[in-house]
CSV table of C-alpha atoms in Angstrom, one decimal:
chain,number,residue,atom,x,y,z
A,1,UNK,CA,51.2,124.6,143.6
A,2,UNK,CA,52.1,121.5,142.0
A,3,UNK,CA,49.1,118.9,141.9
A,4,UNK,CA,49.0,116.0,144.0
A,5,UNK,CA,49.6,112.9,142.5
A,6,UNK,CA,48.5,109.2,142.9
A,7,UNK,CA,51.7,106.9,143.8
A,8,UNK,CA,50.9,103.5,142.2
A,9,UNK,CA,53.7,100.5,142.4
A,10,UNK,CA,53.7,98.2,139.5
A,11,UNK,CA,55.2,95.1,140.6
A,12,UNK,CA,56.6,93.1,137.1
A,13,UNK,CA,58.8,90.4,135.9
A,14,UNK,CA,59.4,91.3,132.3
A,15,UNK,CA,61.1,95.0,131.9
A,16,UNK,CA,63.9,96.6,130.0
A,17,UNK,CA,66.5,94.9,129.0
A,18,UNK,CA,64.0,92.0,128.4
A,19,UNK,CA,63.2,91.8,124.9
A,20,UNK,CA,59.7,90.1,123.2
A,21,UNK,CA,55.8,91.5,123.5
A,22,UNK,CA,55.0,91.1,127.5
A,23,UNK,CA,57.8,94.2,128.0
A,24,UNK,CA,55.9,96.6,126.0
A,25,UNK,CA,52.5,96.7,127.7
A,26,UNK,CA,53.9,98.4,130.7
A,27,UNK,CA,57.0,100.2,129.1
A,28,UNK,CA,54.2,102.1,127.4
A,29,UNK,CA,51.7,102.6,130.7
A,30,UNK,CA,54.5,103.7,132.5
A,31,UNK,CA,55.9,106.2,129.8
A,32,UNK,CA,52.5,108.0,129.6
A,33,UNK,CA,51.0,107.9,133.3
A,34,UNK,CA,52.7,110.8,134.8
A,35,UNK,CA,50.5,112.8,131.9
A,36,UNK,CA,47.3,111.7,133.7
A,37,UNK,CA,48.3,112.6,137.5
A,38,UNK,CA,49.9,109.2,138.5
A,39,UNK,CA,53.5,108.9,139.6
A,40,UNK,CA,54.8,105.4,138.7
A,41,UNK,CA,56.8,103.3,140.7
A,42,UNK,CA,58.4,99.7,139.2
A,43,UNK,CA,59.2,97.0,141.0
A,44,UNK,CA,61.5,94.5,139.1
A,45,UNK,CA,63.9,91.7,139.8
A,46,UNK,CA,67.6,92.7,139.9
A,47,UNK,CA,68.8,89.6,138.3
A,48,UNK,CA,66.1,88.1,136.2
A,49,UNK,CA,66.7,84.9,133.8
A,50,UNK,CA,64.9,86.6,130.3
A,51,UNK,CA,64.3,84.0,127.5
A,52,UNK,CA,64.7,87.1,125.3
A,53,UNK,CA,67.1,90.2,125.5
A,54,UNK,CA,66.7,93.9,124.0
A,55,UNK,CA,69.2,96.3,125.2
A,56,UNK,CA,67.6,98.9,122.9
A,57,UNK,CA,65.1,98.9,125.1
A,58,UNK,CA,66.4,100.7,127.9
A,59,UNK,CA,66.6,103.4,126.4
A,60,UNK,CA,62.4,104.0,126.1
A,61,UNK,CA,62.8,103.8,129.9
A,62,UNK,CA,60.7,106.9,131.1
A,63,UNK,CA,63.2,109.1,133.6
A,64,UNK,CA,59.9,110.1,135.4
A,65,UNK,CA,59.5,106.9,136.6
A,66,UNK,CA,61.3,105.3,140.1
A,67,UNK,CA,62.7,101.7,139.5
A,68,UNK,CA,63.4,99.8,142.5
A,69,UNK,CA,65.3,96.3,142.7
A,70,UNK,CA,65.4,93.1,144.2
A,71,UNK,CA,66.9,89.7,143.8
A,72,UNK,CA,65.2,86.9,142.8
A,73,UNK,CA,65.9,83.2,142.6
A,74,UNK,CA,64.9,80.9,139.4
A,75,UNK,CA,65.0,77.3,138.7
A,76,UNK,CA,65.9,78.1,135.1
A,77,UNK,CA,69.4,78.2,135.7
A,78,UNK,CA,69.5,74.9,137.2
A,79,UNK,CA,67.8,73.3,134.8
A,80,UNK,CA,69.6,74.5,132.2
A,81,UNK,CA,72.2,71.9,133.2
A,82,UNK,CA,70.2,69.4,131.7
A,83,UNK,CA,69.7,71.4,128.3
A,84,UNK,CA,70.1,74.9,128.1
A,85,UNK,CA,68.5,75.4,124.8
A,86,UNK,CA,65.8,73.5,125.7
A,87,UNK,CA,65.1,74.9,128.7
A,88,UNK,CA,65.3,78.2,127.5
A,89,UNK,CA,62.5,77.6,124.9
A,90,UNK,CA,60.1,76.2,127.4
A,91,UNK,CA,60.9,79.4,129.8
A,92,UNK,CA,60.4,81.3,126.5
A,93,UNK,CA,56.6,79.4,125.9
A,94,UNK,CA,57.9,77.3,122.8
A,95,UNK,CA,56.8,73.8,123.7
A,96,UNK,CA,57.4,70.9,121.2
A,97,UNK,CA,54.8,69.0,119.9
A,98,UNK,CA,53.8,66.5,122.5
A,99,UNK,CA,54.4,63.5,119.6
A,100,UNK,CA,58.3,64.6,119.7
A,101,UNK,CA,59.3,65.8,122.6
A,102,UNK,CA,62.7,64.2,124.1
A,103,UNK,CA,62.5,63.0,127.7
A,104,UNK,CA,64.5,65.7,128.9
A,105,UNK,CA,61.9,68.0,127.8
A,106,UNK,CA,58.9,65.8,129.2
A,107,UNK,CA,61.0,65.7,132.5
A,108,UNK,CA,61.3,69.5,132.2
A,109,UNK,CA,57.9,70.2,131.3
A,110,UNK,CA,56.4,67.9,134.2
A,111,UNK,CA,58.9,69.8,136.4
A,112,UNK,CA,58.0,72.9,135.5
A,113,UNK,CA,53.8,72.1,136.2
A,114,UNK,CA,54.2,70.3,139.3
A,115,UNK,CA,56.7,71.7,141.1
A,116,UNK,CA,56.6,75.0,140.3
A,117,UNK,CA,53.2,76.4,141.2
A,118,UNK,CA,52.0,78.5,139.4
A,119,UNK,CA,55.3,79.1,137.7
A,120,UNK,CA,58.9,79.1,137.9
A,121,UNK,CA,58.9,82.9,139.6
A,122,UNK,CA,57.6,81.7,142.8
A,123,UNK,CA,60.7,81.8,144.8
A,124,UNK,CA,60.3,85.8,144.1
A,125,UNK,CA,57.2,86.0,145.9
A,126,UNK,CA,57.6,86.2,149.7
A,127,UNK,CA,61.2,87.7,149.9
A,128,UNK,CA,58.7,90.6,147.5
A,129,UNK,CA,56.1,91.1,150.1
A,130,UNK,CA,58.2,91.6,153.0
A,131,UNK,CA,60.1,93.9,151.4
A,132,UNK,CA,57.4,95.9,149.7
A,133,UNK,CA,55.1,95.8,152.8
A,134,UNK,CA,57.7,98.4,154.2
A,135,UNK,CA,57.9,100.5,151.2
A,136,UNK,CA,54.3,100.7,150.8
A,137,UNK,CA,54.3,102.2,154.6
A,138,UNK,CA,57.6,104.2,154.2
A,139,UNK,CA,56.4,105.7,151.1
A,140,UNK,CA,52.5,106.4,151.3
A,141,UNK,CA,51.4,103.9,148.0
A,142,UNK,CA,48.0,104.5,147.3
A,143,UNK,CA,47.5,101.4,144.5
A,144,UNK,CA,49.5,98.2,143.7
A,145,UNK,CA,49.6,96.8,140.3
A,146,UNK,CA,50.4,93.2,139.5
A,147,UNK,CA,51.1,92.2,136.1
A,148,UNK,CA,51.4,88.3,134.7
A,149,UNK,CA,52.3,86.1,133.5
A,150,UNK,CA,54.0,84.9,135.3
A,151,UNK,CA,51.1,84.9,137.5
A,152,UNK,CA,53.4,84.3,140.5
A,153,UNK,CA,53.3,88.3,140.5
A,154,UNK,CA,49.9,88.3,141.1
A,155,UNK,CA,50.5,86.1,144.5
A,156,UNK,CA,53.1,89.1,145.2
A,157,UNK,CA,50.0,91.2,145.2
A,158,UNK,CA,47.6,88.6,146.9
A,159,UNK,CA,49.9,88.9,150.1
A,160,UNK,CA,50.2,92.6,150.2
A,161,UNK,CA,47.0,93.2,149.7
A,162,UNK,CA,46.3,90.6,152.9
A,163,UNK,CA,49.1,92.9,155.0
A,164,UNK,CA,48.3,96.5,153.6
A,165,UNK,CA,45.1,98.3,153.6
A,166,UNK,CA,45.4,99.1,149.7
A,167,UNK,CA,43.9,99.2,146.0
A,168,UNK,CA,45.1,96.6,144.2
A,169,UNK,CA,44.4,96.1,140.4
A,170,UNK,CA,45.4,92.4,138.9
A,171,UNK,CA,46.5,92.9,135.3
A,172,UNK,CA,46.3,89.5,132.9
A,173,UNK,CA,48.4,89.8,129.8
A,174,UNK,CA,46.6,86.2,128.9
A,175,UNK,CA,44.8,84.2,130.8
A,176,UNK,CA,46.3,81.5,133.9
A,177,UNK,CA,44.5,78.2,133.8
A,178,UNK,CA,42.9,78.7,130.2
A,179,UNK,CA,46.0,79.6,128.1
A,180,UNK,CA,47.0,77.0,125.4
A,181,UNK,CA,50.7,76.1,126.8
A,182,UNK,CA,48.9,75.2,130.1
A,183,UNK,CA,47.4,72.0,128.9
A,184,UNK,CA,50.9,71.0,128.1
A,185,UNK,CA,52.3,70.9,131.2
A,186,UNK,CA,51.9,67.5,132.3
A,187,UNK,CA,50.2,68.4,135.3
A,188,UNK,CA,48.5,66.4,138.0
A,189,UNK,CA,45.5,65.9,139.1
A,190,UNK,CA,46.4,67.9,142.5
A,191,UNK,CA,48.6,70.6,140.7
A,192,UNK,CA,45.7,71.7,138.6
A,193,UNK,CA,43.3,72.1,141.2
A,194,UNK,CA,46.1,74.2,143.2
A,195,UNK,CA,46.3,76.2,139.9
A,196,UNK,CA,42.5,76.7,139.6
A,197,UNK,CA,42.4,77.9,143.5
A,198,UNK,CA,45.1,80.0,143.3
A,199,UNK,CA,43.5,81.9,140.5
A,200,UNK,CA,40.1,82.5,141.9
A,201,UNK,CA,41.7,83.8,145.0
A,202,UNK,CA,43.0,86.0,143.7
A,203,UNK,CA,40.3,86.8,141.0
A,204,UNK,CA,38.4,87.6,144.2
A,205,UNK,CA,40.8,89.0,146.6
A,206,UNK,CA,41.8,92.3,144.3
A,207,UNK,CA,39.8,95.2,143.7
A,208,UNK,CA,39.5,95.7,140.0
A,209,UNK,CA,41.3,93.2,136.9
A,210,UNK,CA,42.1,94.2,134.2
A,211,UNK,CA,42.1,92.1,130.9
A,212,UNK,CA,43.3,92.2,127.2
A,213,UNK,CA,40.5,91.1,125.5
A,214,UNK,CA,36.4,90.3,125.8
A,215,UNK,CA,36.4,86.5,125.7
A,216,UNK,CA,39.0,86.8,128.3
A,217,UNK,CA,36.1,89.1,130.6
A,218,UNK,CA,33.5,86.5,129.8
A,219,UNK,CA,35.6,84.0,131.7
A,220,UNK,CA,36.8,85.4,134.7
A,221,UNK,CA,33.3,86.8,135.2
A,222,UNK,CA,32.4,83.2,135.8
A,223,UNK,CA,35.0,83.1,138.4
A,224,UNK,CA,34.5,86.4,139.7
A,225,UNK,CA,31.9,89.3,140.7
A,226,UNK,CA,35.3,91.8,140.8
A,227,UNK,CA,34.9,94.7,137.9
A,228,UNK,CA,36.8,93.8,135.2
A,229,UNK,CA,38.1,96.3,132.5
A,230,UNK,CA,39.0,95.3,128.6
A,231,UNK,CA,41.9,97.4,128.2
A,232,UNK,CA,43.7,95.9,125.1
A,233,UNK,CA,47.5,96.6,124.1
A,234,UNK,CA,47.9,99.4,121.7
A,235,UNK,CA,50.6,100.8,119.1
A,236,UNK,CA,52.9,104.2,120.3
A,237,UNK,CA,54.3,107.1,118.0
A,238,UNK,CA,57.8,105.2,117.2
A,239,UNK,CA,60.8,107.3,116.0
A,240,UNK,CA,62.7,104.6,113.4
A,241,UNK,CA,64.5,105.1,110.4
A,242,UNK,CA,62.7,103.7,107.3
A,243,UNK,CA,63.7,101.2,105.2
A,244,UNK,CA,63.2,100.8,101.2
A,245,UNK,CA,59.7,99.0,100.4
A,246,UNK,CA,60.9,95.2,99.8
A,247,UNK,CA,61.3,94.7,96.0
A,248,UNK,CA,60.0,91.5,96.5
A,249,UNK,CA,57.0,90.3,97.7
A,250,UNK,CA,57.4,89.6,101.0
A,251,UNK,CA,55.1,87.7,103.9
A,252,UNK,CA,56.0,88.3,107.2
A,253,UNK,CA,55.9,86.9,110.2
A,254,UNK,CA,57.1,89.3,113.3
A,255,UNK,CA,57.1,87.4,116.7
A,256,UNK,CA,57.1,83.3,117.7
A,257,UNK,CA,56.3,81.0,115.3
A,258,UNK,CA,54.7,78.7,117.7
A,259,UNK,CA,54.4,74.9,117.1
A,260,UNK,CA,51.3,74.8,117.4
A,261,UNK,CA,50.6,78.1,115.0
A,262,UNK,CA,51.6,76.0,112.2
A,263,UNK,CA,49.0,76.6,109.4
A,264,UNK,CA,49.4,74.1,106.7
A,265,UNK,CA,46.6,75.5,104.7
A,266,UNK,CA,49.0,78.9,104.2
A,267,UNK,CA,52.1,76.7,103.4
A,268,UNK,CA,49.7,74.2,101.0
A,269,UNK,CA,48.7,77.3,99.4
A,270,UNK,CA,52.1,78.9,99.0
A,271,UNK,CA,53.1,76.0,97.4
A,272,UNK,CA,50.2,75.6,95.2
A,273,UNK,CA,51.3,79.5,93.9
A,274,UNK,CA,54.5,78.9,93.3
A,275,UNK,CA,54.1,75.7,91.0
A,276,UNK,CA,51.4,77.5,88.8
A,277,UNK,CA,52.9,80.9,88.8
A,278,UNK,CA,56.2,81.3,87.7
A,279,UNK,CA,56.3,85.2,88.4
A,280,UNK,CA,55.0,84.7,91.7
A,281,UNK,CA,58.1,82.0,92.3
A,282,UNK,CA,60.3,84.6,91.7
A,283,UNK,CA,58.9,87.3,93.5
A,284,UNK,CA,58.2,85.8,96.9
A,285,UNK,CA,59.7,85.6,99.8
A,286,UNK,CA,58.3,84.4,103.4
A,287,UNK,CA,60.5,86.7,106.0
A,288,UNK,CA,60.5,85.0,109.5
A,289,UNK,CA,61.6,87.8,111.9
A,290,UNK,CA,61.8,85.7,115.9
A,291,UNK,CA,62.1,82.3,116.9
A,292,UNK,CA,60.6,79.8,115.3
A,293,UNK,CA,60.1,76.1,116.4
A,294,UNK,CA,61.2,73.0,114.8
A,295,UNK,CA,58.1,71.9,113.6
A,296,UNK,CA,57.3,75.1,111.7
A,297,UNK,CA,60.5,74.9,109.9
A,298,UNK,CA,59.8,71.3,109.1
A,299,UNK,CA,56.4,71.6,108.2
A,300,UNK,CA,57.5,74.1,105.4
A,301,UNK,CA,60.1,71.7,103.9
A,302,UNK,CA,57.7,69.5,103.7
A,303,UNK,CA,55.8,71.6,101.1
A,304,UNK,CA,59.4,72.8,99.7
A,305,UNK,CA,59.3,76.3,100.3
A,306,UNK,CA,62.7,76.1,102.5
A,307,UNK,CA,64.2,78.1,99.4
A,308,UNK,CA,61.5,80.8,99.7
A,309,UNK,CA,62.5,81.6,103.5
A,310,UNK,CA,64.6,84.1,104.7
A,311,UNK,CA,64.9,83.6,108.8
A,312,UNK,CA,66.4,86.4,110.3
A,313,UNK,CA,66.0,85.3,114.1
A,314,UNK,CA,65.5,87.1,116.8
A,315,UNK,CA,65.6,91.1,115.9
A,316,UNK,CA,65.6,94.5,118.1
A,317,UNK,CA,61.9,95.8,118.6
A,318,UNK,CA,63.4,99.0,116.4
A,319,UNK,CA,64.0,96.4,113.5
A,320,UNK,CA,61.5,94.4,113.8
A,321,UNK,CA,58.9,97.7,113.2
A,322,UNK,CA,61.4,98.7,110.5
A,323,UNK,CA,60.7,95.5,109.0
A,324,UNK,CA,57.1,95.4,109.0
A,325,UNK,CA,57.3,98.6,107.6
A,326,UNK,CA,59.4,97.4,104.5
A,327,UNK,CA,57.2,94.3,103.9
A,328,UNK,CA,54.6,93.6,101.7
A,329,UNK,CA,52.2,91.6,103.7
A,330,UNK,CA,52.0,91.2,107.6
A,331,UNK,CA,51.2,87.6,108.8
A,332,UNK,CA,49.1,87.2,112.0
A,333,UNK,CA,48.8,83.4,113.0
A,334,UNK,CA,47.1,82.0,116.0
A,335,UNK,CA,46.5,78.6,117.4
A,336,UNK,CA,43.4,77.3,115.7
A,337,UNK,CA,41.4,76.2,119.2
A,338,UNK,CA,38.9,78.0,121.2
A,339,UNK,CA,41.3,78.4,124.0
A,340,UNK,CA,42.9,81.3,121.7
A,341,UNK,CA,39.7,83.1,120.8
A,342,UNK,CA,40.8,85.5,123.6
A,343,UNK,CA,44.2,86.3,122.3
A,344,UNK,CA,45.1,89.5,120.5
A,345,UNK,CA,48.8,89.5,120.0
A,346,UNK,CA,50.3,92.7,121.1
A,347,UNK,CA,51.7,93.0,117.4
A,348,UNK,CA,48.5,93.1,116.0
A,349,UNK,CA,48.2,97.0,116.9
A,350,UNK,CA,51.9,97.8,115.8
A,351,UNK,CA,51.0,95.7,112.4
A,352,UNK,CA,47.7,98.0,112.1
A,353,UNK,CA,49.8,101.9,112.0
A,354,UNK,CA,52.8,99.8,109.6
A,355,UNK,CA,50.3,101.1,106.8
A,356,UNK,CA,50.7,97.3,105.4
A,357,UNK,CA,47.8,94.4,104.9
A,358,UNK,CA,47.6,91.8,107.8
A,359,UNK,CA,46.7,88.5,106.4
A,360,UNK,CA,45.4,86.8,109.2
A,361,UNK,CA,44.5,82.9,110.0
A,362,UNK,CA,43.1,81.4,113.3
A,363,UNK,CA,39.9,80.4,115.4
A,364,UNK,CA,36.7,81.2,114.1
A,365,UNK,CA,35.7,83.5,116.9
A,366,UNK,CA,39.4,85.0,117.8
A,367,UNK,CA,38.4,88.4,119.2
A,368,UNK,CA,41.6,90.1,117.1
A,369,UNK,CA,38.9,89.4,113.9
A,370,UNK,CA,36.7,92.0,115.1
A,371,UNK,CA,39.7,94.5,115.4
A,372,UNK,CA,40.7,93.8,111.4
A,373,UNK,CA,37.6,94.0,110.2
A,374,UNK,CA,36.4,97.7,112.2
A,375,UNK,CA,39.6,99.0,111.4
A,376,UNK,CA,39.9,97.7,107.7
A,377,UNK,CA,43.4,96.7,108.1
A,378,UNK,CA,43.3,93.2,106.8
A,379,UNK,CA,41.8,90.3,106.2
A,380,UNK,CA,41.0,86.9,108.0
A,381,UNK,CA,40.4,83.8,107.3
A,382,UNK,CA,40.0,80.1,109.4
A,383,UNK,CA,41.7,77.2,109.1
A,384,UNK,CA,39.0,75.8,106.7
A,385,UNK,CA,39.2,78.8,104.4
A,386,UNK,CA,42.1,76.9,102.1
A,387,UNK,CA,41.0,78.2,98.4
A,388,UNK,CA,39.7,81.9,100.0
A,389,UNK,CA,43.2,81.9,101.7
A,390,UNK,CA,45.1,80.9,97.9
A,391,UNK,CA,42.9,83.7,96.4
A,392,UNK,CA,43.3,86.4,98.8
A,393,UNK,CA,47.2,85.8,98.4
A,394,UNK,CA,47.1,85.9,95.1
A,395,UNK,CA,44.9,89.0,95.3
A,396,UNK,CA,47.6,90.8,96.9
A,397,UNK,CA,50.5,89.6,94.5
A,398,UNK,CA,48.7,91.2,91.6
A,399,UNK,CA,48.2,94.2,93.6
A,400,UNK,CA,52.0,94.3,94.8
A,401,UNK,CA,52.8,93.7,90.9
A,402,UNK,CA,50.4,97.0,90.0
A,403,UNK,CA,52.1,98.8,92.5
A,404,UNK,CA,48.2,99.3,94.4
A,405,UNK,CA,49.1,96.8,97.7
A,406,UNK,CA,48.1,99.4,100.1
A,407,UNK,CA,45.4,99.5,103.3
A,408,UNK,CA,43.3,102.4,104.0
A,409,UNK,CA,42.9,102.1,108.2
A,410,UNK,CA,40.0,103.6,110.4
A,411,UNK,CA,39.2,104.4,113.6
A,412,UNK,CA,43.2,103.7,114.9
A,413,UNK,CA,42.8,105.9,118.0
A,414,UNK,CA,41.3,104.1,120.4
A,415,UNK,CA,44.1,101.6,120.2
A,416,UNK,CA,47.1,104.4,120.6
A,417,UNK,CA,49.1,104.1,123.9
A,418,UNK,CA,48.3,106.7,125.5
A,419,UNK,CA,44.9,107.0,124.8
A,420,UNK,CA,44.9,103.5,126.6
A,421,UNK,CA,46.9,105.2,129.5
A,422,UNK,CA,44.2,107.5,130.0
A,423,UNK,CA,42.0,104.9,130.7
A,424,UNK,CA,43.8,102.9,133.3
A,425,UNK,CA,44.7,106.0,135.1
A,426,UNK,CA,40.8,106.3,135.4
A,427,UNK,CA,41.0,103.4,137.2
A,428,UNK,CA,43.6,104.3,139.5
A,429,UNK,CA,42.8,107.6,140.4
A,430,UNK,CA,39.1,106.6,140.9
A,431,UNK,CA,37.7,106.0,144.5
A,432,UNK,CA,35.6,103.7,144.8
C-alpha cells in the first residue's frame, strides 16, 4: 500500500524559464519533497514578465511535481513604453544611484512605491484566490506555501487562508519593509505605513514563516509571536561539464553587481597591485559574470582597471557554476549597511562546493561571515579593512603563482539541498 502523502500548493512568481537566484530556492524544494512524503503542487503565472530568462532551466523541472497555470496582469509592460531598459532593471532590483537617476526613472520608481502596493504583482492576487479557493476544495490541500518577493504572493496566501480552513507557511526570500531597494522607492508617508500593515498582517495571520537567515528572525520576532524557522538556501549535486582551471588569475563576480555593492576599497586595492606588481598586471583578470550597473562599471574606470575586465553578461545557471569552477577567486560583495546584515546570497552556498576561495567584503555583522568562517571556505573583510583586503589578494596571487590556491571546506552538509528539504517537510508534515 502506497503511503499517504501530504499535498502542499506552493504558490510562486519566479519559476523555470525564469533565470537569476529567487528560481532556485524552490526548483530545489520541489525536486527533493516527494523523498520526504510531500506531493508538491506549483502554482505559477502563465504569462509572467521575468527581468531574467534561463531556458536551461526547465529542464531541472521535477516530473513528480503538478504545475498549474494562470494569467496574470503586470504594469511592467506598460511602463516599458517609457523605457524599456530602464524599466526592466528596476523590475530586475538594479536601482541607480539616487544622485543620477533620470526623471524617467524617479517617475518610475515613485510609480512603482506608491501605486503599486506592495509590488507590481498585485493585479495577480485576487483573480489567484478565487481560483485557488476551489482547487484547494476540489483537490483536498492540506498546506499552502507562499513564497516572496514579490510579497504580493504572500497576500495570495493572506486571502486563502481568510476563505480556507488551512496551514499556511509564509516563506521570505529577504525581508519586505527592511530590504535595502525599499528605501529607494520614493514612497510616501501613507504608502509606507500601508507597507508596514500589510506585513504584520500577514506575519500574524500564517501559521509558521520561514526565513533565510538569523538577523532576519530577530526582526520579524518583533513583529510577530508566529514560529519562525532559519532555513537558509543551500548548494545541490550539479551534473556540468568542467572547464580548464583559468590560466590566469581570475576574480569573479557571479550574480548583480549592484550600485550600491560597489566597493572602492577592492577596486583601490586592485589598482594599487597592479602598479607595483608587474606580474600581477599581467596575470589578472576581474571576470564579471551577470548584469552589472552603470556605476560599478564607472567606478572601475575611474581606478583604470577597464582593461583588466572581462564582462560576460548575463550567463546560463550551468555556465555560470562552470565558471566559478574555472576561476581562481570567488567574489562575494554586499551592501555595506546594516539593513544587509541579514542577507546570505543564494550563491554563497554554490561558491562554497566550487572547491575555490570566496573573498568576501560587506557589513560588519553580515550573517553570511559566520558561514565562511565555520566552513573555512574564505575569507572576509569590511569595508574599512583596505590594507588587510590588498594583502589577502596578494596572498592568493602568490599562492595561484605556486600552484597552492586551494580551500579545504568543512561541515558542507548541513547546507546541501536536500538536507534542507528534509527540514521543511518537517514543517509540513507536522501537526500542530
Amino acid at each position: 500500500m502506497k503511503p499517504e502523502t501530504n499535498k502542499t500548493l506552493i504558490i510562486t512568481y519566479y519559476w523555470p524559464p525564469a533565470g537569476g537566484p529567487g528560481v532556485q530556492r524552490w526548483l530545489k524544494f520541489v525536486k527533493y519533497l516527494p523523498d520526504f512524503g510531500v506531493d508538491p503542487i506549483v502554482y505559477i503565472p502563465e504569462n509572467p514578465t521575468y527581468p531574467l530568462w534561463d531556458e536551461n532551466l526547465v529542464q531541472e523541472v521535477s516530473d513528480k511535481v503538478t504545475i498549474i497555470r494562470q494569467p496574470i496582469l503586470e504594469p511592467y509592460g506598460f511602463a516599458s513604453f517609457l523605457s524599456k531598459n530602464k524599466t526592466k532593471k528596476i523590475s530586475s532590483g538594479i536601482i541607480p544611484n539616487k544622485k543620477k537617476q533620470s526623471f524617467v526613472e524617479r517617475m518610475l520608481l515613485w510609480i512603482r512605491g506608491n501605486m503599486f502596493i506592495p509590488d507590481a504583482r498585485i493585479f495577480w492576487v485576487k483573480p489567484s484566490i478565487k481560483f485557488l479557493h476551489n482547487f484547494i476544495q476540489e483537490n483536498n490541500i492540506e498546506t499552502i506555501i507562499t513564497t516572496g518577493p514579490p510579497h504580493s504572493v504572500h497576500l495570495i496566501g493572506l486571502g486563502l487562508k481568510k476563505q480556507n480552513n488551512i496551514k499556511w507557511i509564509a516563506d521570505f526570500r529577504d525581508p519586505w519593509t527592511t530590504i535595502g531597494y525599499h528605501k529607494a522607492l520614493k514612497l510616501s508617508k501613507k504608502s509606507a505605513q500601508k507597507h508596514k500593515d500589510l506585513e504584520k498582517e500577514v506575519m500574524n495571520s500564517c501559521d509558521k514563516l520561514i526565513v533565510t537567515s538569523p538577523t532576519t528572525k530577530s526582526e520579524f520576532e518583533k513583529i510577530t509571536s508566529n514560529p519562525i524557522e532559519v532555513i537558509t538556501n543551500g548548494y545541490d549535486v550539479e551534473n556540468i561539464s568542467k572547464k580548464p582551471m583559468d590560466s590566469i588569475f581570475t576574480l569573479a563576480h557571479i550574480g548583480s553587481f549592484l550600485s550600491e555593492r560597489n566597493p572602492r576599497i577592492l577596486w583601490k586595492s586592485l589598482s594599487e597591485l597592479c602598479k607595483e606588481n608587474k606580474d600581477f598586471a599581467n596575470d589578472f583578470q576581474l571576470k564579471l559574470i551577470g548584469a552589472v550597473s552603470k556605476e560599478v562599471l564607472e567606478t572601475i574606470k575611474e581606478f583604470r582597471l577597464e582593461g583588466y575586465v572581462n564582462h560576460l553578461g548575463y550567463v546560463s545557471h550551468n555556465e555560470a557554476l562552470q565558471e566559478q569552477k574555472s576561476s581562481q577567486v570567488l567574489l562575494l560583495i554586499e551592501i555595506d549597511s546594516e539593513d544587509t546584515n541579514c542577507i546570505i546570497p543564494g550563491k554563497l552556498f554554490e561558491y562554497m562546493v566550487s572547491e575555490r576561495p570566496i573573498l568576501a567584503i560587506g557589513p560588519e555583522h553580515a550573517d553570511f561571515k559566520n558561514i565562511i568562517k565555520e566552513t573555512n571556505t574564505g575569507t572576509f573583510f569590511t569595508y574599512e579593512e583596505k590594507e588587510a583586503l590588498k594583502s589577502q589578494i596578494e596572498t592568493y596571487y602568490n599562492q595561484f603563482k605556486q600552484n597552492t590556491l586551494q580551500v579545504n571546506a568543512v561541515g558542507l552538509q548541513k547546507y546541501s539541498r536536500k538536507k534542507l528539504t528534509e527540514h521543511l517537510a518537517q514543517l509540513i508534515t507536522h501537526k500542530s
